Short mmCIF file of C-alpha atoms in Angstrom, two decimals:
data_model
loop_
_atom_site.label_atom_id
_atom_site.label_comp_id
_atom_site.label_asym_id
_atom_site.label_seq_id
_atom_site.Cartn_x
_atom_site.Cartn_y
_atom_site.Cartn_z
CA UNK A 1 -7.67 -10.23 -5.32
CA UNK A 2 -6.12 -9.48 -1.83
CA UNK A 3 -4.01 -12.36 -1.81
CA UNK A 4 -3.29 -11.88 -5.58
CA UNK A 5 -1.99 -8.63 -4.56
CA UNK A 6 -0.07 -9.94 -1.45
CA UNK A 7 2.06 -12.97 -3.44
CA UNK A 8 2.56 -10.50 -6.05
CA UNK A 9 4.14 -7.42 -3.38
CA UNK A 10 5.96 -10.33 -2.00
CA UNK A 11 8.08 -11.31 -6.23
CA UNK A 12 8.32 -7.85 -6.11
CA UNK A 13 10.76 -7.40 -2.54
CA UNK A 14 8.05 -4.71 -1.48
CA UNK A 15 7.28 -6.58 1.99
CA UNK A 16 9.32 -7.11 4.87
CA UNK A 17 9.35 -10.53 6.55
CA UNK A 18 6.31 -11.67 8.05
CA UNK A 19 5.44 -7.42 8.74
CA UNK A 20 3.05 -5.13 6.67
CA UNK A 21 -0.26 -5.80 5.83
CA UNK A 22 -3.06 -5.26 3.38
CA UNK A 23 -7.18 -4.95 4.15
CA UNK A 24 -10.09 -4.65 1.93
CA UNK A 25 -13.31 -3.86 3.26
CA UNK A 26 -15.78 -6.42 2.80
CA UNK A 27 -18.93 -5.92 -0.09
CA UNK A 28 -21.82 -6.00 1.84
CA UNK A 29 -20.51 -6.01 5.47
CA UNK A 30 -20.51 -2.29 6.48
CA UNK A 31 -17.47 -2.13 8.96
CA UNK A 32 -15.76 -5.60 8.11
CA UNK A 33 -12.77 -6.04 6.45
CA UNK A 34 -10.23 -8.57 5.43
CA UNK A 35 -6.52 -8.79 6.59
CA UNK A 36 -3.59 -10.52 5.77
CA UNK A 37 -2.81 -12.95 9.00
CA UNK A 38 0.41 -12.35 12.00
CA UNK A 39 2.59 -15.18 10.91
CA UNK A 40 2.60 -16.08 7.51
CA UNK A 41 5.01 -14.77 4.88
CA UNK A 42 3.36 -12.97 1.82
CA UNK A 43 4.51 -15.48 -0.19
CA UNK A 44 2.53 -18.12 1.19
CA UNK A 45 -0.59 -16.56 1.82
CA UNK A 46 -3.86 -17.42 -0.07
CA UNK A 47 -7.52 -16.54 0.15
CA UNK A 48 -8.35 -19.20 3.17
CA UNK A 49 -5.40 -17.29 5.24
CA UNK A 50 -7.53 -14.23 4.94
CA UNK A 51 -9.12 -13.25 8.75
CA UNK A 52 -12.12 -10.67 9.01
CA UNK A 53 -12.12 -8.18 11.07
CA UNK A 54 -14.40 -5.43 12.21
CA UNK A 55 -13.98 -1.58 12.47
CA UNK A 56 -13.32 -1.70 16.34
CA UNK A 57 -10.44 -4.13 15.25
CA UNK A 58 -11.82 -7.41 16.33
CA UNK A 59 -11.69 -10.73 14.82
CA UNK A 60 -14.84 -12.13 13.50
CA UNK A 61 -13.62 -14.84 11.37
CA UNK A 62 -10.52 -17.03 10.52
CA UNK A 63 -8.16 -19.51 11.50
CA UNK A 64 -5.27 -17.40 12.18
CA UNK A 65 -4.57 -14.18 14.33
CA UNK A 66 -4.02 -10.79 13.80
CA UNK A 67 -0.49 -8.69 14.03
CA UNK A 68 -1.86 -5.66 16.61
CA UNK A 69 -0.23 -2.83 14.33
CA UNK A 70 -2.67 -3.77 11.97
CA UNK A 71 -5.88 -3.95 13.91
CA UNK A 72 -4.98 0.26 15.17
CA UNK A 73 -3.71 1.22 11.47
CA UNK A 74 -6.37 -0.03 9.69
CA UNK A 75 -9.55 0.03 11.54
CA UNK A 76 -8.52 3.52 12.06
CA UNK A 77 -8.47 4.32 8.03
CA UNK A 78 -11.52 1.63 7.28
CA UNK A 79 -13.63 3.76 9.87
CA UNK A 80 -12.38 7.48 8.95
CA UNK A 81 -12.10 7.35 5.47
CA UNK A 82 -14.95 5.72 3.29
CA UNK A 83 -13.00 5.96 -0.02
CA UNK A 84 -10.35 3.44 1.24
CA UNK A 85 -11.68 0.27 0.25
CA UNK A 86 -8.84 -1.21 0.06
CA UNK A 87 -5.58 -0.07 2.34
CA UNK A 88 -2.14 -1.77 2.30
CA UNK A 89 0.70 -0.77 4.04
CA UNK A 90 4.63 -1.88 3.43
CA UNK A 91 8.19 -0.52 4.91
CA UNK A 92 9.53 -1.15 0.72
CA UNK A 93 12.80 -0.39 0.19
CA UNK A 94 12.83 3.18 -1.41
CA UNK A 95 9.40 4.65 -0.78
CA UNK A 96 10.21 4.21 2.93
CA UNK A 97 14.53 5.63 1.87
CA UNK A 98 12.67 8.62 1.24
CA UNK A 99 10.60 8.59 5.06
CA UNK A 100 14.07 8.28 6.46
CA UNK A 101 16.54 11.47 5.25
CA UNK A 102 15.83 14.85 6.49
CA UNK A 103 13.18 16.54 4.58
CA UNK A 104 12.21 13.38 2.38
CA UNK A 105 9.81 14.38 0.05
CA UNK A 106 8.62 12.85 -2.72
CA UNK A 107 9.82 14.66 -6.00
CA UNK A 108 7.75 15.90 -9.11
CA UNK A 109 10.81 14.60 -11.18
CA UNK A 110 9.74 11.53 -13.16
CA UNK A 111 6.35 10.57 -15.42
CA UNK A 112 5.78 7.63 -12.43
CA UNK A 113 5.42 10.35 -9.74
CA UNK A 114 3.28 12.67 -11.26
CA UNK A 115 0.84 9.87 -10.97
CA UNK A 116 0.75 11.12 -7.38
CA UNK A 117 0.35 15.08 -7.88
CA UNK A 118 -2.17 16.22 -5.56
CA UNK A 119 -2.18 13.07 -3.75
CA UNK A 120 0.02 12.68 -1.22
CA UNK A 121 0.14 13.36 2.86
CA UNK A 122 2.70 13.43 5.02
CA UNK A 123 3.29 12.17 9.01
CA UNK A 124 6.61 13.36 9.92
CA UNK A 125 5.39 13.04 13.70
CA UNK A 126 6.76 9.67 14.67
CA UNK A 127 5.49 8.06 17.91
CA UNK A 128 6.52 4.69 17.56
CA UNK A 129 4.64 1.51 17.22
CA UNK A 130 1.18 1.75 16.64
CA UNK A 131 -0.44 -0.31 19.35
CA UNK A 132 -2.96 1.88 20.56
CA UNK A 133 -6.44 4.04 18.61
CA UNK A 134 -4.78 7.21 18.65
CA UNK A 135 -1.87 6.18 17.37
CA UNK A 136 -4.57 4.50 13.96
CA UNK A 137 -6.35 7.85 14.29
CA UNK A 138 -3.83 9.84 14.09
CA UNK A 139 -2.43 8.65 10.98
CA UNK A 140 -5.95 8.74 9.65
CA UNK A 141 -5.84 12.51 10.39
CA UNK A 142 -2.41 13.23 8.77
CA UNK A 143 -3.55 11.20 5.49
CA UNK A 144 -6.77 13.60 5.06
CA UNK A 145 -7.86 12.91 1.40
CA UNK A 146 -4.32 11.70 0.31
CA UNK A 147 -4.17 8.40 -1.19
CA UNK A 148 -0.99 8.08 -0.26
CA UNK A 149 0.49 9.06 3.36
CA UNK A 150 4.55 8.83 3.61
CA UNK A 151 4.91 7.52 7.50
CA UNK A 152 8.51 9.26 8.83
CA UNK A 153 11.03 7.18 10.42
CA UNK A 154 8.74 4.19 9.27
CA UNK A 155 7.39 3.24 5.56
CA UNK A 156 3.68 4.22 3.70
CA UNK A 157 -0.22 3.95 3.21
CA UNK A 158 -1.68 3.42 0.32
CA UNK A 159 -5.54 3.68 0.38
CA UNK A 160 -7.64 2.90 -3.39
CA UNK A 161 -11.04 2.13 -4.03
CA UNK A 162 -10.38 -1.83 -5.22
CA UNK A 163 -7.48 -4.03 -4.61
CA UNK A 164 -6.88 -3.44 -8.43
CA UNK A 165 -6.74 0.28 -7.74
CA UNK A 166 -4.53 0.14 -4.19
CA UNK A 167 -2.01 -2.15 -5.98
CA UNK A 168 -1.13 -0.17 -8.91
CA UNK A 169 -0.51 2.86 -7.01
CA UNK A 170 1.59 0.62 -4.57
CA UNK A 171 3.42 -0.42 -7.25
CA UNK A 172 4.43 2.63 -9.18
CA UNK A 173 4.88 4.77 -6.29
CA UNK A 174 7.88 2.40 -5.52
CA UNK A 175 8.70 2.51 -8.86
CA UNK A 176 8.54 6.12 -8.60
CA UNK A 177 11.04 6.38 -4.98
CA UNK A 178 13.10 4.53 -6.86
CA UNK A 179 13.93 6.20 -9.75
CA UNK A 180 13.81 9.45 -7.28
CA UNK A 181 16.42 7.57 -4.70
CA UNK A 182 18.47 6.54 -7.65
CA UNK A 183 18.80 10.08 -9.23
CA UNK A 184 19.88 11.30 -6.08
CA UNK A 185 22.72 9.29 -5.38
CA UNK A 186 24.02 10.17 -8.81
CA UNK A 187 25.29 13.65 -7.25
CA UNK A 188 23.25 15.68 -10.22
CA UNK A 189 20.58 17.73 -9.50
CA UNK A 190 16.59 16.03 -9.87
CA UNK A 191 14.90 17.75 -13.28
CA UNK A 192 11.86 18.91 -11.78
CA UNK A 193 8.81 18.98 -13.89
CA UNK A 194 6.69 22.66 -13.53
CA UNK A 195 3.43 22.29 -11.60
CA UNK A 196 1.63 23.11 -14.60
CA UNK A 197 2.80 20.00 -16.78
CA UNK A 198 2.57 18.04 -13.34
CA UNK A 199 -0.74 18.93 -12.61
CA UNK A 200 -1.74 17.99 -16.38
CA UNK A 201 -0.37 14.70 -16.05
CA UNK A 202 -1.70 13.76 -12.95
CA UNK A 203 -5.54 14.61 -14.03
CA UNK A 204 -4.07 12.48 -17.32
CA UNK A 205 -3.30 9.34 -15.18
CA UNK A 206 -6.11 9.69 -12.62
CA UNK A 207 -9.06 7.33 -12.63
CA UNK A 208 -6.94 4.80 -15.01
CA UNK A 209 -9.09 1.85 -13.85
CA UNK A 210 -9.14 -0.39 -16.49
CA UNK A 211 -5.18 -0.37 -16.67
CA UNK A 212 -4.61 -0.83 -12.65
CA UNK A 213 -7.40 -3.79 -13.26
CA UNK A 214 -5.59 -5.45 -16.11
CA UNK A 215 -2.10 -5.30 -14.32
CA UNK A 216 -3.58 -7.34 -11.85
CA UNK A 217 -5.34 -9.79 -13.83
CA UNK A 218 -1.87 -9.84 -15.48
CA UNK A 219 -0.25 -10.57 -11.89
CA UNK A 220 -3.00 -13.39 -11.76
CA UNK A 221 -1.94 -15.43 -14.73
CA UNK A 222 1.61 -15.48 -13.44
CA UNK A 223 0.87 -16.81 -10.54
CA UNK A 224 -1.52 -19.20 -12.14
CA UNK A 225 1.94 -20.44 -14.09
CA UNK A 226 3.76 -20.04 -11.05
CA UNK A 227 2.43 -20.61 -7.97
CA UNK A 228 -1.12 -22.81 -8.80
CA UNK A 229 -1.98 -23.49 -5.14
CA UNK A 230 -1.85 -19.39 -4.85
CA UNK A 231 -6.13 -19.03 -4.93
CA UNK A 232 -6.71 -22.25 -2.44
CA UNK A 233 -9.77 -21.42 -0.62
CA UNK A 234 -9.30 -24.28 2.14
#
């Protein structure tokens, strides 16, 4: 699933050269998790790329190393928040637009966005690279119980309880940016939906399991036609 997800992010422009990564927390391994490796483009990634880390951020397993960014950012989230199985962060184009203007918020103007109502954090403290525990913990902090944590200066977290679950929201909160980035360049004023209809439609789209899970069986049989070496395990 995590390198489903990762070839998929990559047909969809939401990565950024060999940068950003994606972890899932292993099933049965309390405080391991898997990692996409420094390196290797999305693109190219399959399951046998995959390294294991622990919480603490060390390698246990895999033929490849680790980008340091993502040892501090997610062994931070994988230790302080136990309903992020799964946590991927990406700089994509127009959910990170909106961590870069003044006051970038994300809007309650579209259907795609009120999939987020009530769940989303922001960090407009930017401290640069993070290469050191505070810097993970921090960001930890600032996301709370957010799903979703808008990093200023710098791109966003995603955090879901599956790969399945993590994706989807990945997905349509880009979707979402971009019909938000879009409208605003058009001049016009965004339509903003009232709190009550927003809050209504977010309880409507929450828990939608079985539809995240489909999309990325969906994602699965295209690279199947695609890209067949995709799921190599050696």
């Amino acid at each position: 699933d995590l390198a489903a997800a990762l070839r998929s992010a990559s047909r969809l422009n939401l990565g950024e050269g060999i940068c950003n990564h994606f972890s899932l927390a292993l099933p049965g391994k309390p405080g391991h998790f898997l990692i996409n490796p420094q390196g290797l483009h999305w693109s190219e990634i399959t399951p046998a790329d995959l390294v294991v880390v622990d919480a603490q951020g060390r390698k246990v397993s895999g033929k490849h190393a680790v980008e340091p960014t993502a040892f501090f950012i997610h062994s931070a989230i994988h230790r302080g928040n136990p309903n992020a199985a799964c946590v991927m962060h990406t700089h994509m184009p127009y959910a990170t637009t909106l961590t870069v203007i003044q006051g970038g918020r994300l809007e309650w103007a579209s259907q795609n966005a009120l999939k987020f109502y009530n769940r989303v954090a922001y960090d407009d403290n930017y401290q640069g690279l993070a290469l050191d525990d505070a810097e993970g913990e921090r960001m930890c902090r600032a996301m709370g119980s957010a799903d979703v944590l808008f990093l200023g200066h710098h791109g966003v977290i995603v955090c879901g309880p599956n790969v399945s679950a993590a994706f989807d929201d990945l997905y349509y909160l880009e979707r979402a940016c971009m019909f938000q980035v879009m409208a605003m360049g058009t001049g016009q004023p965004l339509r903003i939906v009232s709190g009550a209809i927003a809050e209504k439609t977010g309880r409507q789209m929450t828990g939608e399991s079985q539809q995240a899970a489909l999309h990325l069986e969906a994602l699965k049989r295209m690279l199947d036609r695609d890209e067949p070496d995709w799921s190599r395990l050696d």
